[in-house]
């Protein structure tokens, strides 16, 4: 009944039905997972967190658990993302990106690198991972991450938006890769020769 009310966008009534269940039932992973989804629909972060951590005991719920990570990120719940993340292979690049970013936010660089390695083995050319790859490059200059970023950046250069190019133009200079910054500069010039980044970059980094 609670699930039906949830699907009908009647979350308050669904919550009443759910809270009437015995505590042991509410604490089972499947029911807790539903409770977390319901809490997200009602914009109740505390309830979402407690239920999600309970649901995380069941790895089979991995995709549903990870689907709620963007909501947790909006509320800066990086620690919960890391704690609730099941030890289960990623099936969506967006999920891996969210977990990698959460670990980077918490300065858990080794854990972030482990997530990125798993993700890049599955989606080696996905531009979603350019930002965490750059973060790893800045944290570990001259490491394998710099080369991984270069390969992915050059592979995706023609697909990057003007905002992406502007951002990487700056971060490539900061990471002491003027060769990559020059590629971003040339590509951005072709897309929009009046972009402010083209005029700011020489002033900042000349």
PDB file of N, CA, C and O in Angstrom, residues 162-170 173 181 184-185 188-189 192-205:
ATOM      1  N   UNK A 162      32.158  24.860 -24.374  1.00  0.00           N
ATOM      2  CA  UNK A 162      32.970  26.061 -24.170  1.00  0.00           C
ATOM      3  C   UNK A 162      33.300  26.257 -22.691  1.00  0.00           C
ATOM      4  O   UNK A 162      34.408  26.662 -22.344  1.00  0.00           O
ATOM      5  N   UNK A 163      32.326  25.980 -21.823  1.00  0.00           N
ATOM      6  CA  UNK A 163      32.586  26.101 -20.383  1.00  0.00           C
ATOM      7  C   UNK A 163      33.657  25.112 -19.939  1.00  0.00           C
ATOM      8  O   UNK A 163      34.530  25.444 -19.116  1.00  0.00           O
ATOM      9  N   UNK A 164      33.577  23.881 -20.457  1.00  0.00           N
ATOM     10  CA  UNK A 164      34.589  22.878 -20.121  1.00  0.00           C
ATOM     11  C   UNK A 164      35.971  23.338 -20.580  1.00  0.00           C
ATOM     12  O   UNK A 164      36.956  23.245 -19.840  1.00  0.00           O
ATOM     13  N   UNK A 165      36.042  23.819 -21.805  1.00  0.00           N
ATOM     14  CA  UNK A 165      37.327  24.256 -22.353  1.00  0.00           C
ATOM     15  C   UNK A 165      37.904  25.411 -21.550  1.00  0.00           C
ATOM     16  O   UNK A 165      39.112  25.451 -21.281  1.00  0.00           O
ATOM     17  N   UNK A 166      37.048  26.344 -21.180  1.00  0.00           N
ATOM     18  CA  UNK A 166      37.498  27.476 -20.373  1.00  0.00           C
ATOM     19  C   UNK A 166      38.050  26.994 -19.039  1.00  0.00           C
ATOM     20  O   UNK A 166      39.099  27.468 -18.575  1.00  0.00           O
ATOM     21  N   UNK A 167      37.366  26.044 -18.410  1.00  0.00           N
ATOM     22  CA  UNK A 167      37.806  25.524 -17.115  1.00  0.00           C
ATOM     23  C   UNK A 167      39.144  24.797 -17.239  1.00  0.00           C
ATOM     24  O   UNK A 167      40.074  25.023 -16.455  1.00  0.00           O
ATOM     25  N   UNK A 168      39.257  23.944 -18.258  1.00  0.00           N
ATOM     26  CA  UNK A 168      40.482  23.163 -18.404  1.00  0.00           C
ATOM     27  C   UNK A 168      41.645  24.010 -18.913  1.00  0.00           C
ATOM     28  O   UNK A 168      42.805  23.683 -18.643  1.00  0.00           O
ATOM     29  N   UNK A 169      41.348  25.069 -19.616  1.00  0.00           N
ATOM     30  CA  UNK A 169      42.405  26.001 -20.002  1.00  0.00           C
ATOM     31  C   UNK A 169      43.126  26.516 -18.759  1.00  0.00           C
ATOM     32  O   UNK A 169      44.368  26.583 -18.712  1.00  0.00           O
ATOM     33  N   UNK A 170      42.367  26.841 -17.740  1.00  0.00           N
ATOM     34  CA  UNK A 170      42.955  27.356 -16.495  1.00  0.00           C
ATOM     35  C   UNK A 170      43.630  26.242 -15.690  1.00  0.00           C
ATOM     36  O   UNK A 170      44.768  26.390 -15.226  1.00  0.00           O
ATOM     37  N   UNK A 173      46.940  24.967 -17.046  1.00  0.00           N
ATOM     38  CA  UNK A 173      48.041  25.878 -16.759  1.00  0.00           C
ATOM     39  C   UNK A 173      48.494  25.725 -15.308  1.00  0.00           C
ATOM     40  O   UNK A 173      49.692  25.681 -15.024  1.00  0.00           O
ATOM     41  N   UNK A 181      46.807  23.076 -22.204  1.00  0.00           N
ATOM     42  CA  UNK A 181      46.106  24.373 -22.157  1.00  0.00           C
ATOM     43  C   UNK A 181      46.042  24.992 -23.557  1.00  0.00           C
ATOM     44  O   UNK A 181      45.018  25.573 -23.936  1.00  0.00           O
ATOM     45  N   UNK A 184      43.295  23.405 -25.523  1.00  0.00           N
ATOM     46  CA  UNK A 184      41.999  23.948 -25.098  1.00  0.00           C
ATOM     47  C   UNK A 184      41.801  25.346 -25.672  1.00  0.00           C
ATOM     48  O   UNK A 184      40.708  25.697 -26.135  1.00  0.00           O
ATOM     49  N   UNK A 185      42.868  26.139 -25.656  1.00  0.00           N
ATOM     50  CA  UNK A 185      42.801  27.514 -26.166  1.00  0.00           C
ATOM     51  C   UNK A 185      42.445  27.520 -27.656  1.00  0.00           C
ATOM     52  O   UNK A 185      41.559  28.272 -28.094  1.00  0.00           O
ATOM     53  N   UNK A 188      38.825  26.368 -28.181  1.00  0.00           N
ATOM     54  CA  UNK A 188      37.890  27.400 -27.751  1.00  0.00           C
ATOM     55  C   UNK A 188      37.873  28.564 -28.740  1.00  0.00           C
ATOM     56  O   UNK A 188      36.816  29.152 -28.999  1.00  0.00           O
ATOM     57  N   UNK A 189      39.013  28.888 -29.312  1.00  0.00           N
ATOM     58  CA  UNK A 189      39.081  29.952 -30.314  1.00  0.00           C
ATOM     59  C   UNK A 189      38.206  29.629 -31.513  1.00  0.00           C
ATOM     60  O   UNK A 189      37.532  30.514 -32.063  1.00  0.00           O
ATOM     61  N   UNK A 192      34.375  29.849 -30.125  1.00  0.00           N
ATOM     62  CA  UNK A 192      33.897  31.183 -29.750  1.00  0.00           C
ATOM     63  C   UNK A 192      35.087  32.111 -29.551  1.00  0.00           C
ATOM     64  O   UNK A 192      35.632  32.212 -28.445  1.00  0.00           O
ATOM     65  N   UNK A 193      35.526  32.793 -30.597  1.00  0.00           N
ATOM     66  CA  UNK A 193      36.711  33.651 -30.486  1.00  0.00           C
ATOM     67  C   UNK A 193      36.542  34.835 -29.539  1.00  0.00           C
ATOM     68  O   UNK A 193      37.525  35.514 -29.228  1.00  0.00           O
ATOM     69  N   UNK A 194      35.321  35.071 -29.062  1.00  0.00           N
ATOM     70  CA  UNK A 194      35.089  36.176 -28.137  1.00  0.00           C
ATOM     71  C   UNK A 194      34.945  35.710 -26.691  1.00  0.00           C
ATOM     72  O   UNK A 194      34.623  36.510 -25.809  1.00  0.00           O
ATOM     73  N   UNK A 195      35.184  34.433 -26.444  1.00  0.00           N
ATOM     74  CA  UNK A 195      35.055  33.929 -25.073  1.00  0.00           C
ATOM     75  C   UNK A 195      36.034  34.667 -24.155  1.00  0.00           C
ATOM     76  O   UNK A 195      37.223  34.792 -24.466  1.00  0.00           O
ATOM     77  N   UNK A 196      35.552  35.158 -22.991  1.00  0.00           N
ATOM     78  CA  UNK A 196      36.425  35.918 -22.076  1.00  0.00           C
ATOM     79  C   UNK A 196      37.668  35.157 -21.637  1.00  0.00           C
ATOM     80  O   UNK A 196      38.713  35.766 -21.366  1.00  0.00           O
ATOM     81  N   UNK A 197      37.575  33.829 -21.564  1.00  0.00           N
ATOM     82  CA  UNK A 197      38.727  33.041 -21.103  1.00  0.00           C
ATOM     83  C   UNK A 197      39.920  33.207 -22.025  1.00  0.00           C
ATOM     84  O   UNK A 197      41.073  33.118 -21.582  1.00  0.00           O
ATOM     85  N   UNK A 198      39.656  33.461 -23.292  1.00  0.00           N
ATOM     86  CA  UNK A 198      40.750  33.619 -24.258  1.00  0.00           C
ATOM     87  C   UNK A 198      41.546  34.886 -23.979  1.00  0.00           C
ATOM     88  O   UNK A 198      42.742  34.957 -24.301  1.00  0.00           O
ATOM     89  N   UNK A 199      40.928  35.872 -23.393  1.00  0.00           N
ATOM     90  CA  UNK A 199      41.614  37.130 -23.084  1.00  0.00           C
ATOM     91  C   UNK A 199      42.196  37.125 -21.679  1.00  0.00           C
ATOM     92  O   UNK A 199      43.222  37.769 -21.409  1.00  0.00           O
ATOM     93  N   UNK A 200      41.565  36.359 -20.779  1.00  0.00           N
ATOM     94  CA  UNK A 200      42.047  36.301 -19.404  1.00  0.00           C
ATOM     95  C   UNK A 200      43.281  35.418 -19.273  1.00  0.00           C
ATOM     96  O   UNK A 200      44.188  35.710 -18.501  1.00  0.00           O
ATOM     97  N   UNK A 201      43.309  34.320 -20.022  1.00  0.00           N
ATOM     98  CA  UNK A 201      44.407  33.358 -19.873  1.00  0.00           C
ATOM     99  C   UNK A 201      45.785  33.983 -20.114  1.00  0.00           C
ATOM    100  O   UNK A 201      46.691  33.799 -19.284  1.00  0.00           O
ATOM    101  N   UNK A 202      45.983  34.720 -21.191  1.00  0.00           N
ATOM    102  CA  UNK A 202      47.317  35.335 -21.374  1.00  0.00           C
ATOM    103  C   UNK A 202      47.678  36.300 -20.256  1.00  0.00           C
ATOM    104  O   UNK A 202      48.835  36.388 -19.840  1.00  0.00           O
ATOM    105  N   UNK A 203      46.679  37.022 -19.738  1.00  0.00           N
ATOM    106  CA  UNK A 203      46.945  37.972 -18.657  1.00  0.00           C
ATOM    107  C   UNK A 203      47.319  37.242 -17.365  1.00  0.00           C
ATOM    108  O   UNK A 203      48.181  37.699 -16.607  1.00  0.00           O
ATOM    109  N   UNK A 204      46.707  36.096 -17.141  1.00  0.00           N
ATOM    110  CA  UNK A 204      46.940  35.372 -15.896  1.00  0.00           C
ATOM    111  C   UNK A 204      48.206  34.534 -15.939  1.00  0.00           C
ATOM    112  O   UNK A 204      48.900  34.378 -14.913  1.00  0.00           O
ATOM    113  N   UNK A 205      48.497  33.951 -17.100  1.00  0.00           N
ATOM    114  CA  UNK A 205      49.553  32.951 -17.152  1.00  0.00           C
ATOM    115  C   UNK A 205      50.736  33.302 -18.053  1.00  0.00           C
ATOM    116  O   UNK A 205      51.661  32.514 -18.191  1.00  0.00           O
TER     117      UNK A 205
END
